[in-house]
PDB file of C-alpha atoms in Angstrom:
ATOM      1  CA  MET Y  56       4.982  -8.012  19.984  1.00  0.00           C
ATOM      2  CA  SER Y  57       3.420  -5.132  18.054  1.00  0.00           C
ATOM      3  CA  GLN Y  58       3.122  -1.408  18.677  1.00  0.00           C
ATOM      4  CA  GLU Y  59      -0.560  -0.444  18.983  1.00  0.00           C
ATOM      5  CA  GLN Y  60      -2.462   2.778  19.582  1.00  0.00           C
ATOM      6  CA  VAL Y  61      -4.376   2.804  22.850  1.00  0.00           C
ATOM      7  CA  VAL Y  62      -6.473   5.483  24.569  1.00  0.00           C
ATOM      8  CA  ARG Y  63      -5.361   5.800  28.189  1.00  0.00           C
ATOM      9  CA  ILE Y  64      -5.986   8.010  31.216  1.00  0.00           C
ATOM     10  CA  ALA Y  65      -3.555   8.743  34.046  1.00  0.00           C
ATOM     11  CA  GLN Y  66      -6.245  10.130  36.368  1.00  0.00           C
ATOM     12  CA  PRO Y  67     -10.023  10.653  36.363  1.00  0.00           C
ATOM     13  CA  GLY Y  68     -11.352  13.851  34.830  1.00  0.00           C
ATOM     14  CA  ALA Y  69     -12.941  15.558  31.839  1.00  0.00           C
ATOM     15  CA  ALA Y  70     -12.544  14.427  28.250  1.00  0.00           C
ATOM     16  CA  GLU Y  71      -9.085  16.024  28.056  1.00  0.00           C
ATOM     17  CA  VAL Y  72      -7.555  13.355  30.320  1.00  0.00           C
ATOM     18  CA  MET Y  73      -7.828  10.822  27.475  1.00  0.00           C
ATOM     19  CA  GLN Y  74      -4.599  10.560  25.514  1.00  0.00           C
ATOM     20  CA  LEU Y  75      -3.556   8.388  22.576  1.00  0.00           C
ATOM     21  CA  GLU Y  76      -0.465   6.352  23.413  1.00  0.00           C
ATOM     22  CA  HIS Y  77       1.606   3.615  21.773  1.00  0.00           C
ATOM     23  CA  VAL Y  78       1.960   0.376  23.730  1.00  0.00           C
ATOM     24  CA  GLU Y  79       3.294  -3.087  22.975  1.00  0.00           C
ATOM     25  CA  VAL Y  80       0.722  -5.856  22.672  1.00  0.00           C
ATOM     26  CA  GLY Y  81       2.076  -9.391  22.918  1.00  0.00           C
ATOM     27  CA  ALA Y  82       0.808 -12.911  22.348  1.00  0.00           C
ATOM     28  CA  PRO Y  83      -2.264 -14.258  24.167  1.00  0.00           C
ATOM     29  CA  GLY Y  84      -1.760 -16.501  27.170  1.00  0.00           C
ATOM     30  CA  PRO Y  85      -3.879 -19.501  28.186  1.00  0.00           C
ATOM     31  CA  GLY Y  86      -7.570 -18.770  27.811  1.00  0.00           C
ATOM     32  CA  GLU Y  87      -6.908 -15.537  25.901  1.00  0.00           C
ATOM     33  CA  VAL Y  88      -7.137 -14.206  22.339  1.00  0.00           C
ATOM     34  CA  ARG Y  89      -5.596 -11.247  20.555  1.00  0.00           C
ATOM     35  CA  VAL Y  90      -8.150  -9.247  18.561  1.00  0.00           C
ATOM     36  CA  ARG Y  91      -7.328  -6.747  15.806  1.00  0.00           C
ATOM     37  CA  HIS Y  92     -10.098  -4.170  16.200  1.00  0.00           C
ATOM     38  CA  ALA Y  93     -12.160  -2.777  13.355  1.00  0.00           C
ATOM     39  CA  PHE Y  94     -14.589  -0.689  15.431  1.00  0.00           C
ATOM     40  CA  CYS Y  95     -14.943   0.226  19.116  1.00  0.00           C
ATOM     41  CA  GLY Y  96     -18.310   0.958  20.687  1.00  0.00           C
ATOM     42  CA  LEU Y  97     -18.991   4.112  22.700  1.00  0.00           C
ATOM     43  CA  ASN Y  98     -21.102   3.753  25.825  1.00  0.00           C
ATOM     44  CA  TYR Y  99     -22.110   5.944  28.738  1.00  0.00           C
ATOM     45  CA  ILE Y 100     -20.338   3.620  31.150  1.00  0.00           C
ATOM     46  CA  ASP Y 101     -17.089   4.786  29.501  1.00  0.00           C
ATOM     47  CA  ILE Y 102     -17.805   8.270  30.859  1.00  0.00           C
ATOM     48  CA  TYR Y 103     -18.409   6.852  34.341  1.00  0.00           C
ATOM     49  CA  HIS Y 104     -14.987   5.184  34.124  1.00  0.00           C
ATOM     50  CA  ARG Y 105     -13.227   8.248  32.717  1.00  0.00           C
ATOM     51  CA  SER Y 106     -14.726  10.654  35.267  1.00  0.00           C
ATOM     52  CA  GLY Y 107     -14.208   8.411  38.289  1.00  0.00           C
ATOM     53  CA  VAL Y 108     -17.860   7.672  39.046  1.00  0.00           C
ATOM     54  CA  TYR Y 109     -16.837   4.030  38.666  1.00  0.00           C
ATOM     55  CA  PRO Y 110     -13.204   4.080  39.913  1.00  0.00           C
ATOM     56  CA  LEU Y 111     -10.480   2.268  37.979  1.00  0.00           C
ATOM     57  CA  PRO Y 112      -6.875   1.489  38.917  1.00  0.00           C
ATOM     58  CA  MET Y 113      -4.661   4.151  37.314  1.00  0.00           C
ATOM     59  CA  PRO Y 114      -3.322   4.459  34.698  1.00  0.00           C
ATOM     60  CA  SER Y 115      -6.074   2.763  32.718  1.00  0.00           C
ATOM     61  CA  GLY Y 116      -7.481   2.133  29.290  1.00  0.00           C
ATOM     62  CA  LEU Y 117     -11.140   2.770  28.482  1.00  0.00           C
ATOM     63  CA  GLY Y 118     -13.901   1.089  26.532  1.00  0.00           C
ATOM     64  CA  MET Y 119     -15.791  -2.185  26.921  1.00  0.00           C
ATOM     65  CA  GLU Y 120     -17.088  -3.040  23.450  1.00  0.00           C
ATOM     66  CA  ALA Y 121     -15.472  -3.728  20.078  1.00  0.00           C
ATOM     67  CA  SER Y 122     -15.384  -5.920  17.002  1.00  0.00           C
ATOM     68  CA  GLY Y 123     -12.577  -7.216  14.844  1.00  0.00           C
ATOM     69  CA  ILE Y 124     -10.593 -10.233  13.688  1.00  0.00           C
ATOM     70  CA  VAL Y 125      -8.917 -12.842  15.873  1.00  0.00           C
ATOM     71  CA  GLU Y 126      -5.163 -12.666  15.257  1.00  0.00           C
ATOM     72  CA  ALA Y 127      -3.955 -15.276  17.716  1.00  0.00           C
ATOM     73  CA  VAL Y 128      -5.478 -17.835  20.079  1.00  0.00           C
ATOM     74  CA  GLY Y 129      -4.035 -18.912  23.421  1.00  0.00           C
ATOM     75  CA  GLU Y 130      -3.841 -22.397  24.850  1.00  0.00           C
ATOM     76  CA  GLY Y 131      -7.153 -23.939  25.868  1.00  0.00           C
ATOM     77  CA  VAL Y 132      -9.367 -21.772  23.656  1.00  0.00           C
ATOM     78  CA  SER Y 133     -11.595 -23.985  21.511  1.00  0.00           C
ATOM     79  CA  HIS Y 134     -14.548 -21.822  20.473  1.00  0.00           C
ATOM     80  CA  LEU Y 135     -12.485 -19.316  18.447  1.00  0.00           C
ATOM     81  CA  ALA Y 136      -9.849 -19.581  15.722  1.00  0.00           C
ATOM     82  CA  GLU Y 137      -7.488 -17.222  13.917  1.00  0.00           C
ATOM     83  CA  GLY Y 138      -9.354 -15.240  11.272  1.00  0.00           C
ATOM     84  CA  ASP Y 139     -12.743 -15.369  13.012  1.00  0.00           C
ATOM     85  CA  ARG Y 140     -14.879 -12.230  12.879  1.00  0.00           C
ATOM     86  CA  VAL Y 141     -15.763 -11.485  16.491  1.00  0.00           C
ATOM     87  CA  ALA Y 142     -17.324  -8.966  18.854  1.00  0.00           C
ATOM     88  CA  TYR Y 143     -17.557  -8.529  22.603  1.00  0.00           C
ATOM     89  CA  ALA Y 144     -18.877  -6.488  25.504  1.00  0.00           C
ATOM     90  CA  SER Y 145     -16.538  -7.221  28.312  1.00  0.00           C
ATOM     91  CA  GLN Y 146     -14.465  -6.440  31.321  1.00  0.00           C
ATOM     92  CA  PRO Y 147     -11.629  -5.565  31.777  1.00  0.00           C
ATOM     93  CA  VAL Y 148     -11.754  -2.127  30.189  1.00  0.00           C
ATOM     94  CA  GLY Y 149      -9.452  -1.370  27.275  1.00  0.00           C
ATOM     95  CA  ALA Y 150     -11.445  -1.582  24.044  1.00  0.00           C
ATOM     96  CA  TYR Y 151     -10.325   1.855  22.811  1.00  0.00           C
ATOM     97  CA  ALA Y 152      -7.325   0.392  20.996  1.00  0.00           C
ATOM     98  CA  THR Y 153      -6.191  -0.836  17.606  1.00  0.00           C
ATOM     99  CA  ALA Y 154      -5.637  -4.316  19.078  1.00  0.00           C
ATOM    100  CA  ARG Y 155      -5.692  -6.013  22.469  1.00  0.00           C
ATOM    101  CA  VAL Y 156      -5.271  -9.300  24.308  1.00  0.00           C
ATOM    102  CA  MET Y 157      -8.287 -10.297  26.382  1.00  0.00           C
ATOM    103  CA  PRO Y 158     -10.132 -13.251  27.976  1.00  0.00           C
ATOM    104  CA  ALA Y 159     -11.565 -15.482  25.249  1.00  0.00           C
ATOM    105  CA  ARG Y 160     -14.647 -16.374  27.278  1.00  0.00           C
ATOM    106  CA  CYS Y 161     -15.955 -12.825  26.687  1.00  0.00           C
ATOM    107  CA  VAL Y 162     -15.593 -12.976  22.889  1.00  0.00           C
ATOM    108  CA  VAL Y 163     -18.184 -14.433  20.496  1.00  0.00           C
ATOM    109  CA  ARG Y 164     -18.060 -15.190  16.788  1.00  0.00           C
ATOM    110  CA  LEU Y 165     -20.213 -12.894  14.646  1.00  0.00           C
ATOM    111  CA  PRO Y 166     -22.698 -14.517  12.267  1.00  0.00           C
ATOM    112  CA  ASP Y 167     -21.926 -13.977   8.575  1.00  0.00           C
ATOM    113  CA  GLY Y 168     -24.897 -11.664   8.057  1.00  0.00           C
ATOM    114  CA  ILE Y 169     -23.862  -9.144  10.727  1.00  0.00           C
ATOM    115  CA  GLY Y 170     -21.212  -6.556   9.816  1.00  0.00           C
ATOM    116  CA  LEU Y 171     -18.292  -5.629  12.014  1.00  0.00           C
ATOM    117  CA  ASP Y 172     -19.645  -2.103  12.487  1.00  0.00           C
ATOM    118  CA  THR Y 173     -23.004  -3.455  13.644  1.00  0.00           C
ATOM    119  CA  GLY Y 174     -21.218  -5.931  15.903  1.00  0.00           C
ATOM    120  CA  ALA Y 175     -19.335  -3.188  17.730  1.00  0.00           C
ATOM    121  CA  ALA Y 176     -22.432  -1.000  17.959  1.00  0.00           C
ATOM    122  CA  MET Y 177     -24.739  -3.625  19.408  1.00  0.00           C
ATOM    123  CA  MET Y 178     -22.976  -5.881  21.880  1.00  0.00           C
ATOM    124  CA  LEU Y 179     -23.026  -3.906  25.126  1.00  0.00           C
ATOM    125  CA  LYS Y 180     -26.276  -2.117  24.318  1.00  0.00           C
ATOM    126  CA  GLY Y 181     -28.033  -5.135  22.822  1.00  0.00           C
ATOM    127  CA  LEU Y 182     -26.980  -7.486  25.610  1.00  0.00           C
ATOM    128  CA  THR Y 183     -28.155  -4.858  28.102  1.00  0.00           C
ATOM    129  CA  VAL Y 184     -31.597  -4.859  26.485  1.00  0.00           C
ATOM    130  CA  GLN Y 185     -31.549  -8.659  26.443  1.00  0.00           C
ATOM    131  CA  TYR Y 186     -31.023  -8.964  30.189  1.00  0.00           C
ATOM    132  CA  LEU Y 187     -33.492  -6.148  30.909  1.00  0.00           C
ATOM    133  CA  LEU Y 188     -36.457  -7.296  28.817  1.00  0.00           C
ATOM    134  CA  ARG Y 189     -35.813 -11.036  29.057  1.00  0.00           C
ATOM    135  CA  LYS Y 190     -34.453 -11.454  32.575  1.00  0.00           C
ATOM    136  CA  THR Y 191     -35.171  -8.362  34.709  1.00  0.00           C
ATOM    137  CA  VAL Y 192     -38.941  -8.578  34.823  1.00  0.00           C
ATOM    138  CA  PRO Y 193     -41.658  -7.874  37.418  1.00  0.00           C
ATOM    139  CA  GLN Y 194     -43.542 -10.371  39.520  1.00  0.00           C
ATOM    140  CA  GLY Y 195     -45.363 -12.723  37.173  1.00  0.00           C
ATOM    141  CA  GLY Y 196     -43.166 -11.754  34.230  1.00  0.00           C
ATOM    142  CA  LEU Y 197     -44.051  -9.699  31.178  1.00  0.00           C
ATOM    143  CA  GLN Y 198     -46.682 -10.739  28.671  1.00  0.00           C
ATOM    144  CA  ALA Y 199     -47.740  -9.321  25.324  1.00  0.00           C
ATOM    145  CA  GLY Y 200     -49.901  -6.271  25.945  1.00  0.00           C
ATOM    146  CA  ASP Y 201     -48.121  -5.203  29.138  1.00  0.00           C
ATOM    147  CA  THR Y 202     -46.890  -1.601  29.387  1.00  0.00           C
ATOM    148  CA  VAL Y 203     -43.363  -0.615  30.406  1.00  0.00           C
ATOM    149  CA  LEU Y 204     -41.621   2.747  30.782  1.00  0.00           C
ATOM    150  CA  PHE Y 205     -38.154   3.161  29.269  1.00  0.00           C
ATOM    151  CA  HIS Y 206     -36.170   6.344  29.875  1.00  0.00           C
ATOM    152  CA  ALA Y 207     -33.648   7.696  27.331  1.00  0.00           C
ATOM    153  CA  ALA Y 208     -35.526   5.880  24.608  1.00  0.00           C
ATOM    154  CA  ALA Y 209     -33.629   7.546  21.748  1.00  0.00           C
ATOM    155  CA  GLY Y 210     -30.181   6.461  22.949  1.00  0.00           C
ATOM    156  CA  GLY Y 211     -28.274   3.416  21.793  1.00  0.00           C
ATOM    157  CA  VAL Y 212     -29.858   1.128  24.394  1.00  0.00           C
ATOM    158  CA  GLY Y 213     -33.253   2.788  24.108  1.00  0.00           C
ATOM    159  CA  LEU Y 214     -33.677   2.396  20.341  1.00  0.00           C
ATOM    160  CA  ILE Y 215     -32.859  -1.294  20.595  1.00  0.00           C
ATOM    161  CA  ALA Y 216     -35.307  -1.621  23.496  1.00  0.00           C
ATOM    162  CA  CYS Y 217     -38.081   0.075  21.506  1.00  0.00           C
ATOM    163  CA  GLN Y 218     -37.749  -2.475  18.717  1.00  0.00           C
ATOM    164  CA  TRP Y 219     -37.294  -5.545  20.899  1.00  0.00           C
ATOM    165  CA  ALA Y 220     -40.229  -4.583  23.126  1.00  0.00           C
ATOM    166  CA  ARG Y 221     -42.465  -4.217  20.077  1.00  0.00           C
ATOM    167  CA  HIS Y 222     -41.313  -7.670  18.893  1.00  0.00           C
ATOM    168  CA  LEU Y 223     -42.324  -9.101  22.280  1.00  0.00           C
ATOM    169  CA  GLY Y 224     -45.736  -7.436  22.065  1.00  0.00           C
ATOM    170  CA  LEU Y 225     -45.022  -4.962  24.854  1.00  0.00           C
ATOM    171  CA  LYS Y 226     -46.312  -1.391  24.863  1.00  0.00           C
ATOM    172  CA  LEU Y 227     -43.217   0.693  25.532  1.00  0.00           C
ATOM    173  CA  ILE Y 228     -43.612   4.273  26.720  1.00  0.00           C
ATOM    174  CA  GLY Y 229     -40.364   6.058  25.938  1.00  0.00           C
ATOM    175  CA  THR Y 230     -39.040   9.345  27.292  1.00  0.00           C
ATOM    176  CA  ALA Y 231     -36.510  11.617  25.611  1.00  0.00           C
ATOM    177  CA  GLY Y 232     -35.311  15.206  25.869  1.00  0.00           C
ATOM    178  CA  SER Y 233     -36.514  16.662  22.555  1.00  0.00           C
ATOM    179  CA  ASP Y 234     -39.338  16.274  20.071  1.00  0.00           C
ATOM    180  CA  GLU Y 235     -36.849  14.992  17.483  1.00  0.00           C
ATOM    181  CA  LYS Y 236     -35.617  12.273  19.819  1.00  0.00           C
ATOM    182  CA  CYS Y 237     -39.187  11.364  20.742  1.00  0.00           C
ATOM    183  CA  GLU Y 238     -40.042  10.947  17.070  1.00  0.00           C
ATOM    184  CA  LEU Y 239     -36.978   8.737  16.601  1.00  0.00           C
ATOM    185  CA  ALA Y 240     -38.124   6.481  19.454  1.00  0.00           C
ATOM    186  CA  ARG Y 241     -41.607   6.318  17.946  1.00  0.00           C
ATOM    187  CA  GLN Y 242     -40.171   5.323  14.564  1.00  0.00           C
ATOM    188  CA  HIS Y 243     -38.303   2.484  16.260  1.00  0.00           C
ATOM    189  CA  GLY Y 244     -41.344   1.012  17.940  1.00  0.00           C
ATOM    190  CA  ALA Y 245     -42.276   3.006  21.030  1.00  0.00           C
ATOM    191  CA  ALA Y 246     -46.043   2.878  21.532  1.00  0.00           C
ATOM    192  CA  HIS Y 247     -46.029   6.319  23.185  1.00  0.00           C
ATOM    193  CA  VAL Y 248     -43.340   8.974  23.663  1.00  0.00           C
ATOM    194  CA  ILE Y 249     -42.940  11.745  26.233  1.00  0.00           C
ATOM    195  CA  ASN Y 250     -40.688  14.786  25.975  1.00  0.00           C
ATOM    196  CA  TYR Y 251     -39.670  15.033  29.624  1.00  0.00           C
ATOM    197  CA  ARG Y 252     -38.442  18.624  29.134  1.00  0.00           C
ATOM    198  CA  ARG Y 253     -41.986  19.768  28.291  1.00  0.00           C
ATOM    199  CA  GLU Y 254     -44.211  17.314  30.147  1.00  0.00           C
ATOM    200  CA  ASP Y 255     -44.502  15.792  33.599  1.00  0.00           C
ATOM    201  CA  PHE Y 256     -43.703  12.254  32.512  1.00  0.00           C
ATOM    202  CA  ALA Y 257     -45.218  10.654  35.634  1.00  0.00           C
ATOM    203  CA  ALA Y 258     -48.545  12.413  35.119  1.00  0.00           C
ATOM    204  CA  ARG Y 259     -48.510  11.535  31.414  1.00  0.00           C
ATOM    205  CA  VAL Y 260     -47.813   7.853  32.154  1.00  0.00           C
ATOM    206  CA  LYS Y 261     -50.753   7.715  34.538  1.00  0.00           C
ATOM    207  CA  GLU Y 262     -52.910   9.319  31.832  1.00  0.00           C
ATOM    208  CA  LEU Y 263     -51.763   6.840  29.183  1.00  0.00           C
ATOM    209  CA  THR Y 264     -52.427   3.882  31.490  1.00  0.00           C
ATOM    210  CA  GLU Y 265     -55.774   5.178  32.789  1.00  0.00           C
ATOM    211  CA  GLY Y 266     -54.306   5.574  36.257  1.00  0.00           C
ATOM    212  CA  ARG Y 267     -52.925   2.039  36.563  1.00  0.00           C
ATOM    213  CA  GLY Y 268     -49.252   2.783  36.021  1.00  0.00           C
ATOM    214  CA  VAL Y 269     -46.727   0.452  34.411  1.00  0.00           C
ATOM    215  CA  LYS Y 270     -45.451  -2.943  35.495  1.00  0.00           C
ATOM    216  CA  VAL Y 271     -41.794  -1.966  35.209  1.00  0.00           C
ATOM    217  CA  VAL Y 272     -39.645   1.143  34.753  1.00  0.00           C
ATOM    218  CA  TYR Y 273     -36.224   0.799  33.104  1.00  0.00           C
ATOM    219  CA  ASP Y 274     -34.232   3.855  34.182  1.00  0.00           C
ATOM    220  CA  SER Y 275     -30.655   4.685  33.168  1.00  0.00           C
ATOM    221  CA  VAL Y 276     -31.019   8.416  33.898  1.00  0.00           C
ATOM    222  CA  GLY Y 277     -30.795   8.242  37.687  1.00  0.00           C
ATOM    223  CA  ALA Y 278     -31.260  11.225  39.980  1.00  0.00           C
ATOM    224  CA  ASP Y 279     -33.451  13.352  37.699  1.00  0.00           C
ATOM    225  CA  THR Y 280     -36.067  10.656  37.085  1.00  0.00           C
ATOM    226  CA  TRP Y 281     -35.995   8.628  40.295  1.00  0.00           C
ATOM    227  CA  ALA Y 282     -39.003  10.056  42.139  1.00  0.00           C
ATOM    228  CA  GLY Y 283     -41.136  10.302  39.001  1.00  0.00           C
ATOM    229  CA  SER Y 284     -40.283   6.744  38.026  1.00  0.00           C
ATOM    230  CA  LEU Y 285     -41.525   5.370  41.341  1.00  0.00           C
ATOM    231  CA  ALA Y 286     -44.757   7.310  40.871  1.00  0.00           C
ATOM    232  CA  CYS Y 287     -45.303   5.584  37.497  1.00  0.00           C
ATOM    233  CA  LEU Y 288     -45.376   2.054  38.889  1.00  0.00           C
ATOM    234  CA  SER Y 289     -48.468  -0.047  39.450  1.00  0.00           C
ATOM    235  CA  THR Y 290     -48.955  -2.230  42.525  1.00  0.00           C
ATOM    236  CA  PHE Y 291     -46.128  -4.820  42.782  1.00  0.00           C
ATOM    237  CA  GLY Y 292     -44.293  -2.907  40.056  1.00  0.00           C
ATOM    238  CA  LEU Y 293     -40.552  -3.219  39.515  1.00  0.00           C
ATOM    239  CA  MET Y 294     -38.123  -0.285  39.506  1.00  0.00           C
ATOM    240  CA  VAL Y 295     -34.992  -1.162  37.488  1.00  0.00           C
ATOM    241  CA  SER Y 296     -32.229   1.406  37.983  1.00  0.00           C
ATOM    242  CA  PHE Y 297     -29.390   0.534  35.599  1.00  0.00           C
ATOM    243  CA  GLY Y 298     -27.552   3.825  35.099  1.00  0.00           C
ATOM    244  CA  ASN Y 299     -26.808   7.308  36.461  1.00  0.00           C
ATOM    245  CA  ALA Y 300     -26.576   9.638  33.443  1.00  0.00           C
ATOM    246  CA  SER Y 301     -27.939  12.585  35.457  1.00  0.00           C
ATOM    247  CA  GLY Y 302     -26.116  11.652  38.666  1.00  0.00           C
ATOM    248  CA  ALA Y 303     -26.409   8.933  41.275  1.00  0.00           C
ATOM    249  CA  VAL Y 304     -29.764   8.138  42.840  1.00  0.00           C
ATOM    250  CA  PRO Y 305     -29.860   9.563  46.411  1.00  0.00           C
ATOM    251  CA  PRO Y 306     -30.045   7.182  49.382  1.00  0.00           C
ATOM    252  CA  VAL Y 307     -33.336   5.304  49.232  1.00  0.00           C
ATOM    253  CA  ASN Y 308     -35.907   5.425  52.014  1.00  0.00           C
ATOM    254  CA  LEU Y 309     -37.457   1.953  51.826  1.00  0.00           C
ATOM    255  CA  SER Y 310     -40.803   3.326  52.968  1.00  0.00           C
ATOM    256  CA  SER Y 311     -41.030   5.018  49.549  1.00  0.00           C
ATOM    257  CA  LEU Y 312     -41.671   1.547  48.113  1.00  0.00           C
ATOM    258  CA  SER Y 313     -44.394   0.607  50.576  1.00  0.00           C
ATOM    259  CA  ALA Y 314     -47.427   2.420  49.140  1.00  0.00           C
ATOM    260  CA  ASN Y 315     -47.672   0.011  46.199  1.00  0.00           C
ATOM    261  CA  SER Y 316     -45.488  -2.846  47.526  1.00  0.00           C
ATOM    262  CA  LEU Y 317     -42.854  -2.056  44.916  1.00  0.00           C
ATOM    263  CA  TYR Y 318     -39.753  -4.009  44.019  1.00  0.00           C
ATOM    264  CA  LEU Y 319     -36.351  -2.400  43.368  1.00  0.00           C
ATOM    265  CA  THR Y 320     -33.233  -3.750  41.665  1.00  0.00           C
ATOM    266  CA  ARG Y 321     -29.886  -2.356  40.512  1.00  0.00           C
ATOM    267  CA  PRO Y 322     -28.593  -4.920  37.976  1.00  0.00           C
ATOM    268  CA  VAL Y 323     -25.367  -4.876  35.969  1.00  0.00           C
ATOM    269  CA  LEU Y 324     -24.694  -6.544  32.633  1.00  0.00           C
ATOM    270  CA  PHE Y 325     -21.437  -8.198  33.632  1.00  0.00           C
ATOM    271  CA  ALA Y 326     -23.056 -10.336  36.307  1.00  0.00           C
ATOM    272  CA  HIS Y 327     -25.019 -11.932  33.455  1.00  0.00           C
ATOM    273  CA  LEU Y 328     -21.854 -12.388  31.356  1.00  0.00           C
ATOM    274  CA  ALA Y 329     -19.924 -14.247  34.061  1.00  0.00           C
ATOM    275  CA  THR Y 330     -19.441 -17.443  32.019  1.00  0.00           C
ATOM    276  CA  ARG Y 331     -18.761 -18.238  28.379  1.00  0.00           C
ATOM    277  CA  GLU Y 332     -21.983 -20.254  28.255  1.00  0.00           C
ATOM    278  CA  SER Y 333     -24.196 -17.427  29.509  1.00  0.00           C
ATOM    279  CA  THR Y 334     -22.425 -14.912  27.250  1.00  0.00           C
ATOM    280  CA  GLN Y 335     -22.991 -17.121  24.209  1.00  0.00           C
ATOM    281  CA  ALA Y 336     -26.643 -17.776  25.071  1.00  0.00           C
ATOM    282  CA  MET Y 337     -27.387 -14.063  25.462  1.00  0.00           C
ATOM    283  CA  ALA Y 338     -25.476 -13.224  22.281  1.00  0.00           C
ATOM    284  CA  ASP Y 339     -27.396 -15.901  20.359  1.00  0.00           C
ATOM    285  CA  ASP Y 340     -30.676 -14.301  21.461  1.00  0.00           C
ATOM    286  CA  LEU Y 341     -29.419 -10.907  20.270  1.00  0.00           C
ATOM    287  CA  PHE Y 342     -28.063 -12.299  16.994  1.00  0.00           C
ATOM    288  CA  ASP Y 343     -31.438 -13.944  16.340  1.00  0.00           C
ATOM    289  CA  VAL Y 344     -33.499 -10.737  16.516  1.00  0.00           C
ATOM    290  CA  VAL Y 345     -30.877  -8.747  14.599  1.00  0.00           C
ATOM    291  CA  GLY Y 346     -30.521 -11.470  11.980  1.00  0.00           C
ATOM    292  CA  GLN Y 347     -34.291 -11.556  11.460  1.00  0.00           C
ATOM    293  CA  GLY Y 348     -34.342  -7.798  10.964  1.00  0.00           C
ATOM    294  CA  VAL Y 349     -36.653  -7.469  13.964  1.00  0.00           C
ATOM    295  CA  VAL Y 350     -34.054  -5.250  15.652  1.00  0.00           C
ATOM    296  CA  ARG Y 351     -31.928  -2.899  13.587  1.00  0.00           C
ATOM    297  CA  ILE Y 352     -28.897  -1.215  15.104  1.00  0.00           C
ATOM    298  CA  PRO Y 353     -28.901   2.512  14.295  1.00  0.00           C
ATOM    299  CA  ILE Y 354     -25.381   3.972  14.182  1.00  0.00           C
ATOM    300  CA  GLY Y 355     -25.720   7.688  14.707  1.00  0.00           C
ATOM    301  CA  GLN Y 356     -22.091   8.770  15.043  1.00  0.00           C
ATOM    302  CA  ARG Y 357     -18.664   7.624  13.815  1.00  0.00           C
ATOM    303  CA  TYR Y 358     -15.347   9.074  14.999  1.00  0.00           C
ATOM    304  CA  ALA Y 359     -11.686   8.366  14.369  1.00  0.00           C
ATOM    305  CA  LEU Y 360      -9.810   6.983  17.370  1.00  0.00           C
ATOM    306  CA  ALA Y 361      -7.993  10.320  17.643  1.00  0.00           C
ATOM    307  CA  GLU Y 362     -11.389  12.066  17.974  1.00  0.00           C
ATOM    308  CA  VAL Y 363     -12.248  10.245  21.199  1.00  0.00           C
ATOM    309  CA  GLN Y 364     -12.367  13.469  23.249  1.00  0.00           C
ATOM    310  CA  GLN Y 365     -14.994  14.956  20.932  1.00  0.00           C
ATOM    311  CA  ALA Y 366     -16.939  11.700  21.030  1.00  0.00           C
ATOM    312  CA  HIS Y 367     -17.090  11.780  24.831  1.00  0.00           C
ATOM    313  CA  ARG Y 368     -18.131  15.435  24.936  1.00  0.00           C
ATOM    314  CA  GLU Y 369     -21.051  14.794  22.595  1.00  0.00           C
ATOM    315  CA  LEU Y 370     -22.087  11.620  24.424  1.00  0.00           C
ATOM    316  CA  GLU Y 371     -21.910  13.376  27.791  1.00  0.00           C
ATOM    317  CA  ALA Y 372     -23.966  16.315  26.489  1.00  0.00           C
ATOM    318  CA  ARG Y 373     -26.650  13.848  25.395  1.00  0.00           C
ATOM    319  CA  THR Y 374     -26.641  15.251  21.861  1.00  0.00           C
ATOM    320  CA  THR Y 375     -26.092  11.818  20.285  1.00  0.00           C
ATOM    321  CA  THR Y 376     -28.684   9.351  19.040  1.00  0.00           C
ATOM    322  CA  GLY Y 377     -28.378   5.613  18.524  1.00  0.00           C
ATOM    323  CA  SER Y 378     -24.975   3.990  18.801  1.00  0.00           C
ATOM    324  CA  GLY Y 379     -21.590   5.670  18.379  1.00  0.00           C
ATOM    325  CA  LEU Y 380     -18.395   4.095  17.059  1.00  0.00           C
ATOM    326  CA  LEU Y 381     -14.679   4.716  17.044  1.00  0.00           C
ATOM    327  CA  VAL Y 382     -13.493   3.644  13.596  1.00  0.00           C
ATOM    328  CA  ILE Y 383     -10.093   1.932  13.591  1.00  0.00           C
TER     329      ILE Y 383
END
């Protein structure tokens, strides 16, 4: 047993509900590993958990992404060994900690060329982009030259998507809330950028596509962009709603999809990470593009574990860019 620092909440609420506590962390059981964390990733889903948008049993830890070193391996675990450098994006929550015990099937070994900070900054966001661009595609799939719309293109997920889309030959139109963020998305591979605070993004998309619209919209913003996103889609286009940063999408009238015979999906990453085999395959795809240098993982913010309240305030205010880390 060891005494570890863990961020916990006793009830949902604002950033102030997060408190640093000391808890005992024991040995891993069958199918588990104990990981000594080096870095913990910050993600918008952590705010959903903290605020109660996605309810958790209370009291609860927070965080779903981290990197570190395997300290101990439970019975039946064969793909990891003590001393391995590892990273994960996983349920159950609890990554905001100096160490934890967790299911081994969620944890993958990091290649030698990828640092622990990059590992913690890229797993949840990079695997999200992997399942979006590689698996959540419109009728007939995506081919080089196709145009897609990606909201929040200067965030941690968005900057990875800009680069990966360019690698796949896609023309990504990215939206962001400032000229500086738009320029950042452009530098990372967006073919076109739209400052949604100054422009009607739906009208601009139609202009950029000569009235055709895009094959797919990837939208993590939610309520604020819902109607405009539907208006951007071409016939048989796919609306992918994978987040609610501005609030939940209102109840959907299915007739709103009928004008262009649109498709709608609300996917989640963890359905794709249900098995060790699928987790490893997706991670290998991510490691390949990062290892080639095709996708670089921009780390925009670093905080001490004790600064977690500040980190959440800045993430919630959408003043961050790229990935954010808690440094252990």
